[in-house]
Coordinates of C-alpha atoms in Angstrom, one line a residue:
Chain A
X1 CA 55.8 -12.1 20.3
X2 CA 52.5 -12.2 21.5
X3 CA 50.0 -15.3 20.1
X4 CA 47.1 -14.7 17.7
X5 CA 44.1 -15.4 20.3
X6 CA 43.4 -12.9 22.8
X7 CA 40.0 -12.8 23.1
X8 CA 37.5 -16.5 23.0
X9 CA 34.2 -16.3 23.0
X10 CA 32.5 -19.9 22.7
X11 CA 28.6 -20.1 22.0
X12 CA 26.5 -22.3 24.2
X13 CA 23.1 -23.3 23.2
X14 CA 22.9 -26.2 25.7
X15 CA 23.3 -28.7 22.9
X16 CA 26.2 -31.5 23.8
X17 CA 28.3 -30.2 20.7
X18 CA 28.1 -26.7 22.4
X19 CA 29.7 -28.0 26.4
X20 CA 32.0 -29.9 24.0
X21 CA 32.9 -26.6 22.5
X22 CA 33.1 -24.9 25.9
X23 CA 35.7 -27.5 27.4
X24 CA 37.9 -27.3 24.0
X25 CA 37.9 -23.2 24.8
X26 CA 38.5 -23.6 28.1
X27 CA 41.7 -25.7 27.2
X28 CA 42.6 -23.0 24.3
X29 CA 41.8 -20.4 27.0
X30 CA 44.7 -22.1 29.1
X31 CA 47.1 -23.2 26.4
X32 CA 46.4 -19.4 24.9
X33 CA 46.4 -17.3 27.6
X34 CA 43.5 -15.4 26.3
X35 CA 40.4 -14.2 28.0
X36 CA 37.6 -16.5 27.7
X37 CA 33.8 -15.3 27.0
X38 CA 30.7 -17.3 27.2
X39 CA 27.8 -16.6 25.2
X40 CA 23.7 -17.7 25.4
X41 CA 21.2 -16.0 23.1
X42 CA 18.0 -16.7 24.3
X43 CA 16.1 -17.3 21.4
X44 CA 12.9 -14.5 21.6
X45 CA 12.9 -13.7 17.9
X46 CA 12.0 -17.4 17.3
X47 CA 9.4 -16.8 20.4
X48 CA 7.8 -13.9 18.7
X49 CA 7.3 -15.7 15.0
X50 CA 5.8 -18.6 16.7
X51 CA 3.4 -16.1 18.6
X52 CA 2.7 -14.7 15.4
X53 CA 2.3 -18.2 13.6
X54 CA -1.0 -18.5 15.7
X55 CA 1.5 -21.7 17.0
X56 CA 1.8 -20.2 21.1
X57 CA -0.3 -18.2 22.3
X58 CA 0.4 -15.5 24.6
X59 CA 0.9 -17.6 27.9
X60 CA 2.8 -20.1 26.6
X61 CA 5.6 -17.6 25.0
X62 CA 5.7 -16.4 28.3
X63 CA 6.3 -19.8 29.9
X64 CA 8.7 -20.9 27.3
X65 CA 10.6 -17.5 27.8
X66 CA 11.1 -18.4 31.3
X67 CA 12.3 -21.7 30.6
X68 CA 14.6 -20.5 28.3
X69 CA 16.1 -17.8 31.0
X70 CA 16.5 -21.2 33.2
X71 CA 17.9 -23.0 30.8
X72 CA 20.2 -20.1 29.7
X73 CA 21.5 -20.0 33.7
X74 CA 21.8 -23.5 34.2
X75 CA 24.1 -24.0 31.0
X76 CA 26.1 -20.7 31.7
X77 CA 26.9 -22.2 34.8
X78 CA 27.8 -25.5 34.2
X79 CA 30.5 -23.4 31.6
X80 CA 31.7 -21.4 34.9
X81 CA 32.0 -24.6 37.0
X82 CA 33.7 -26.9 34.1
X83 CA 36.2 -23.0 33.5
X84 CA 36.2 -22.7 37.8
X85 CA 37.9 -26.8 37.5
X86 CA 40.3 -25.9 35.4
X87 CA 41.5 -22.2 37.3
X88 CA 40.2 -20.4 34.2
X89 CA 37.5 -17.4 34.8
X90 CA 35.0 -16.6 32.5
X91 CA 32.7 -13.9 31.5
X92 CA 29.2 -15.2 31.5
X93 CA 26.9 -13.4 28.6
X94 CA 23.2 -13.7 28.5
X95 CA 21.4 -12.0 26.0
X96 CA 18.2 -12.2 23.7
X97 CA 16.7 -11.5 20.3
X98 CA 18.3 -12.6 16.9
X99 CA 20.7 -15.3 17.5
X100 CA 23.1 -14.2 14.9
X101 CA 22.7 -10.9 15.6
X102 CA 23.8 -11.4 19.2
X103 CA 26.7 -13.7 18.3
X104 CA 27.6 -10.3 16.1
X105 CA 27.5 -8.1 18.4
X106 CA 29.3 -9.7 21.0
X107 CA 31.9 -10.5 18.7
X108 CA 32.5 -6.5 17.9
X109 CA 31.8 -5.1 20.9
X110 CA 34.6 -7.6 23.1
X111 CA 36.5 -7.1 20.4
X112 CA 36.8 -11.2 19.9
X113 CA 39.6 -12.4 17.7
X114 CA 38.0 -16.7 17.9
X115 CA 34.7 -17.8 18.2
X116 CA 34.3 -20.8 18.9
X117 CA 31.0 -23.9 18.5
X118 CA 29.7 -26.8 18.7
X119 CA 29.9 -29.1 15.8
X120 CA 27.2 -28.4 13.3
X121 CA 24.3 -30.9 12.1
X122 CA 24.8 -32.1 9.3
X123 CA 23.2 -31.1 6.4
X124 CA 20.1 -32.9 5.2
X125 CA 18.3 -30.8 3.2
X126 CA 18.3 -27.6 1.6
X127 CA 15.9 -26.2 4.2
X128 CA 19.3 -27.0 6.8
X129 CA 21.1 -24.8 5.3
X130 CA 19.4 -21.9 4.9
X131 CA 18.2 -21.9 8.3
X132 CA 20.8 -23.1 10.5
X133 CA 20.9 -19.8 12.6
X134 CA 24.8 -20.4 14.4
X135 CA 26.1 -21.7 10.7
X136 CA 24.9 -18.4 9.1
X137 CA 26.3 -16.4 12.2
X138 CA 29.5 -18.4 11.7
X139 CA 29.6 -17.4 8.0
X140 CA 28.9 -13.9 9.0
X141 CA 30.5 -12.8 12.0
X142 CA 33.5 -10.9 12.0
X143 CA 36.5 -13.0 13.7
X144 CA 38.1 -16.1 13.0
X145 CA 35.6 -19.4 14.1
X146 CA 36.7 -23.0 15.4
X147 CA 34.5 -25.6 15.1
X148 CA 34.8 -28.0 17.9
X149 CA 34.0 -31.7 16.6
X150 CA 35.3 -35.2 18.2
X151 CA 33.5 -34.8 21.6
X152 CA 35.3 -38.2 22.8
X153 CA 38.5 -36.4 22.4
X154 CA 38.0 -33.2 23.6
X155 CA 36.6 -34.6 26.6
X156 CA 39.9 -36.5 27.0
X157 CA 41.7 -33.0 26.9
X158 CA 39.7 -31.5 28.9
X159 CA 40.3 -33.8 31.9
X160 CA 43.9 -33.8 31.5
X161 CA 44.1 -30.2 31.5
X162 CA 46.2 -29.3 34.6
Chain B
X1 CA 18.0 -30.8 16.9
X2 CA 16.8 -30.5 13.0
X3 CA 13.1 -32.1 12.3
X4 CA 14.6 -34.6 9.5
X5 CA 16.8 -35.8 12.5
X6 CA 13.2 -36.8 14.2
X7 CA 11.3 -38.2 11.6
X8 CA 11.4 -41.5 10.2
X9 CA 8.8 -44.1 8.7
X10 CA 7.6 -45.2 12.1
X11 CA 6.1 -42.2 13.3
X12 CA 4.2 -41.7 10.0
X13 CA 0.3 -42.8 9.3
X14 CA -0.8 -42.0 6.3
X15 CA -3.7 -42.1 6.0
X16 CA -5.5 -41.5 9.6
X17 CA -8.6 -43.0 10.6
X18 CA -9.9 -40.5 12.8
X19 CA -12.6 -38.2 12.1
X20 CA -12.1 -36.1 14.9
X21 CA -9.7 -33.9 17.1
X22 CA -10.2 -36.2 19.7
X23 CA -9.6 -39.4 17.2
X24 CA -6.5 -37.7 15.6
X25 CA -5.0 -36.8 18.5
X26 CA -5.2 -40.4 20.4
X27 CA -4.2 -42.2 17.1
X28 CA -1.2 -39.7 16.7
X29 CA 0.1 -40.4 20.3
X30 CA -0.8 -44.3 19.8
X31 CA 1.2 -44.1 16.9
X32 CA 4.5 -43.1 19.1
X33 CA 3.2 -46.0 21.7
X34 CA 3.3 -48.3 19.0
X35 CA 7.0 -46.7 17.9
X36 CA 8.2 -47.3 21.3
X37 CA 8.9 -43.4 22.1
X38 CA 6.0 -43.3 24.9
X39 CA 4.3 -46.2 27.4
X40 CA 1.9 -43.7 28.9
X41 CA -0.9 -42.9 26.0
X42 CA -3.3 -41.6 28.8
X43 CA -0.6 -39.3 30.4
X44 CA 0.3 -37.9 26.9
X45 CA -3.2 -37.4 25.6
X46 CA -3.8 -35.3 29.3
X47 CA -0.8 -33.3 28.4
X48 CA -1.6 -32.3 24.7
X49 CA -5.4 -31.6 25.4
X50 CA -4.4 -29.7 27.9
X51 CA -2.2 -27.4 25.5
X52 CA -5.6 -27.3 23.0
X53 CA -8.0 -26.6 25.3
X54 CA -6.2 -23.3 25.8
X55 CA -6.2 -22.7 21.9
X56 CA -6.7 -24.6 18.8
X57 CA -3.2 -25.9 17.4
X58 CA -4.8 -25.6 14.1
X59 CA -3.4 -23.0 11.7
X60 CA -4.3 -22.3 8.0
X61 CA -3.8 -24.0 4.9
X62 CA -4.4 -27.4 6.0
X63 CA -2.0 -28.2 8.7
X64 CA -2.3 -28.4 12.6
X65 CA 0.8 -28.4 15.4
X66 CA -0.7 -30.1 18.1
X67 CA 2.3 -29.7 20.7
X68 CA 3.4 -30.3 24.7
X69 CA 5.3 -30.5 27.0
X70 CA 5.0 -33.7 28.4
X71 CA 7.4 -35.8 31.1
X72 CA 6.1 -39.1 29.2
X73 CA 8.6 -38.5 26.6
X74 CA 12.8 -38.4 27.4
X75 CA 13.7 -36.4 24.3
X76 CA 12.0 -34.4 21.9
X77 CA 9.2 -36.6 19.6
X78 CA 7.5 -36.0 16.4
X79 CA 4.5 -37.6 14.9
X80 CA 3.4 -37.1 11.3
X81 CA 0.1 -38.1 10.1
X82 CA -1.9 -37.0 6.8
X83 CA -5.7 -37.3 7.0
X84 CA -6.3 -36.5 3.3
X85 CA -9.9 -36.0 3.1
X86 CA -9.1 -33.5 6.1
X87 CA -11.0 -33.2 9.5
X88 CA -12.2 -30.2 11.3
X89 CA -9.4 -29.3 13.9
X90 CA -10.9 -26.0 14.9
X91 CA -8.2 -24.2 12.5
X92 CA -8.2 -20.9 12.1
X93 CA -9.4 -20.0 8.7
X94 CA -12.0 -23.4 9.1
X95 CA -11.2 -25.5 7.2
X96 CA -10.0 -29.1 7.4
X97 CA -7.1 -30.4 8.8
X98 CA -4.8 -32.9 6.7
X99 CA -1.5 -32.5 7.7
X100 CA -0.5 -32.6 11.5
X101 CA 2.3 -32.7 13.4
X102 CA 2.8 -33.8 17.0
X103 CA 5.2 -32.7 18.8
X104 CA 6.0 -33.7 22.2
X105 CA 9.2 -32.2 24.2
X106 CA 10.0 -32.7 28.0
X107 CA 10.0 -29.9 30.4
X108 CA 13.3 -29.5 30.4
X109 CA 13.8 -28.9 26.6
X110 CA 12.6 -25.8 26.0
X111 CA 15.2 -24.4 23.3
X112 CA 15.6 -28.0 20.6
X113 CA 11.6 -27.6 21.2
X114 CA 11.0 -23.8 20.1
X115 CA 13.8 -24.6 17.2
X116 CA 11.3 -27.5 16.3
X117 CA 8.5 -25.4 16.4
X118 CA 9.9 -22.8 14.4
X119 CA 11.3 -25.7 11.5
X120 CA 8.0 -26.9 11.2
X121 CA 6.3 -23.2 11.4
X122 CA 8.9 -22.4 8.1
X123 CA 7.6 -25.3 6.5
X124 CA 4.2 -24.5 6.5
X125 CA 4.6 -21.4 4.9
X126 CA 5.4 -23.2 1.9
X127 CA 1.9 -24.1 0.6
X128 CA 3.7 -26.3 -2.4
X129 CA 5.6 -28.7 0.5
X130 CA 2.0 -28.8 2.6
X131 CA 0.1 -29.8 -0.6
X132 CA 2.9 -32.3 -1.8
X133 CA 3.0 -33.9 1.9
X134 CA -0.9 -34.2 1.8
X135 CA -0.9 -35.7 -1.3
X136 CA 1.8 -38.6 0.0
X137 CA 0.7 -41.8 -0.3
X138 CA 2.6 -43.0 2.3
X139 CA 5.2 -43.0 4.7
X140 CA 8.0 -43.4 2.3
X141 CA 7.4 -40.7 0.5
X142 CA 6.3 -37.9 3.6
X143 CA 10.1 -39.3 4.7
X144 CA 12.0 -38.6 1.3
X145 CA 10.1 -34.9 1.2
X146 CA 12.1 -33.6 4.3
X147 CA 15.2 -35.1 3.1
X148 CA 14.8 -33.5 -0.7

């Protein structure tokens, strides 16, 4: 019989809680068998409202886009070096707009049966969570979702992942 | 990162001294000197006026985002302070400033920055939260208000 998970798909926001979640996929990947995806949404909807918040002005959402297209690289990489360690490949996915609507969209279109993400703050006010954009796309998406928490652990995993 | 992870009693003043942008914007940063987030004032102030001599960080309804990014800070930095008797930040429907927020990021933190922004951008929409914040009486209070 064939396992549940097929198809992982972890989100990466370059947070810590978010590499924790992309070594405890990579290890599920392994364990699994099942094709490993990872995702960064680069943020331009959040871009756009602080442009039309009067809060950036034209220049700087331009140079804040750019760094988020760095950033978005540099963390999608370190994911492919930490997968390339451990003899697991990855798709890399870089895309922009509506965080949740990304994380959607990628689910349904690669057809991904776990998502998986970084532990989530904790919440401290009602303000959290409303607008904690990966908690409402983990309430909303599709697919079964892991929640990767205990980074000390995970880490441990990781590095004894033949 | 969410802003009630970032702001604690320390990095309020109510109320500022400072009767102008200049004045706010020095006793904001001194303010995070004085917390132990920055040792550079000079390097900070160069890096914020910088940002507001391209634009005026002041909005409507009261409240100005003065924001940079600065290498004098290691991780993303907030600064609170409520001028209640307001002072003219160059806003953008002209009139006084009471509520501003500093926020300093490094270079490399370009996404927990922009989700910062944004947090702060949601709360000023709410003219009842901007009018209860100006009206704290001090930094006890502006804390408890993010947390509620």
């Amino acid at each position: 019989m064939e396992g549940p998970i097929k198809k992982i798909m972890v989100y990466i926001d370059g947070t810590e809680e978010s590499i924790t979640a992309g070594q405890y996929a990579i290890c599920l990947s392994k364990s699994a068998g099942a094709e490993l995806s990872a995702l960064y949404v680069i943020n331009t909807r959040a871009l756009n409202e602080l442009l039309r918040a009067r809060i950036f002005i034209k220049s700087e959402q331009e140079e804040y886009k750019n760094d988020l297209e760095k950033d978005a690289d540099r963390y999608l990489k370190h994911i492919k070096a930490l997968a390339d360690e451990k003899a697991i490949n990855v798709n890399l996915i870089k895309a922009s707009g509506n965080i949740i609507a990304e994380i959607k969209k990628s689910v349904k279109e690669l057809d991904i049966d776990l998502l998986v993400i970084g532990e989530l703050s904790r919440i401290q006010s009602r303000l959290d969570e409303l607008h904690n954009e990966v908690e409402r796309a983990m309430r909303s998406v599709s697919c079964s979702v892991l929640i990767v928490k205990d980074q000390e652990r995970v880490e441990t995993l990781y590095e004894s992942l033949k | 990162m969410e802003l009630v992870e970032l702001i604690n009693e320390n990095i309020v003043k109510i109320p500022l001294a400072g009767n102008s942008k200049d004045d706010i914007l020095k006793e904001l940063i001194t303010v995070l000197k004085d917390a132990g987030y920055i040792d550079d004032v000079e390097e900070t102030y160069r890096d914020v006026r910088k940002r507001e001599d391209k634009g005026s960080t002041g909005l409507e309804n009261g409240i100005a985002i003065p924001h940079a990014k600065t290498s004098t800070v290691k991780d993303m930095t907030l600064a609170l302070g409520i001028k209640p008797s307001g002072v003219d930040f160059e806003s953008l429907d002209g009139k006084p400033s009471k509520v501003f927020f500093l926020l300093l990021a490094p270079p490399d933190q370009a996404g927990p920055h922009i989700e910062a922004l944004s947090e702060i951008a949601r709360l000023s929409r709410s003219r009842y939260f901007l009018e209860t914040l100006s009206n704290a009486k001090n930094p006890k209070e502006a804390v408890e208000l993010f947390k509620s």
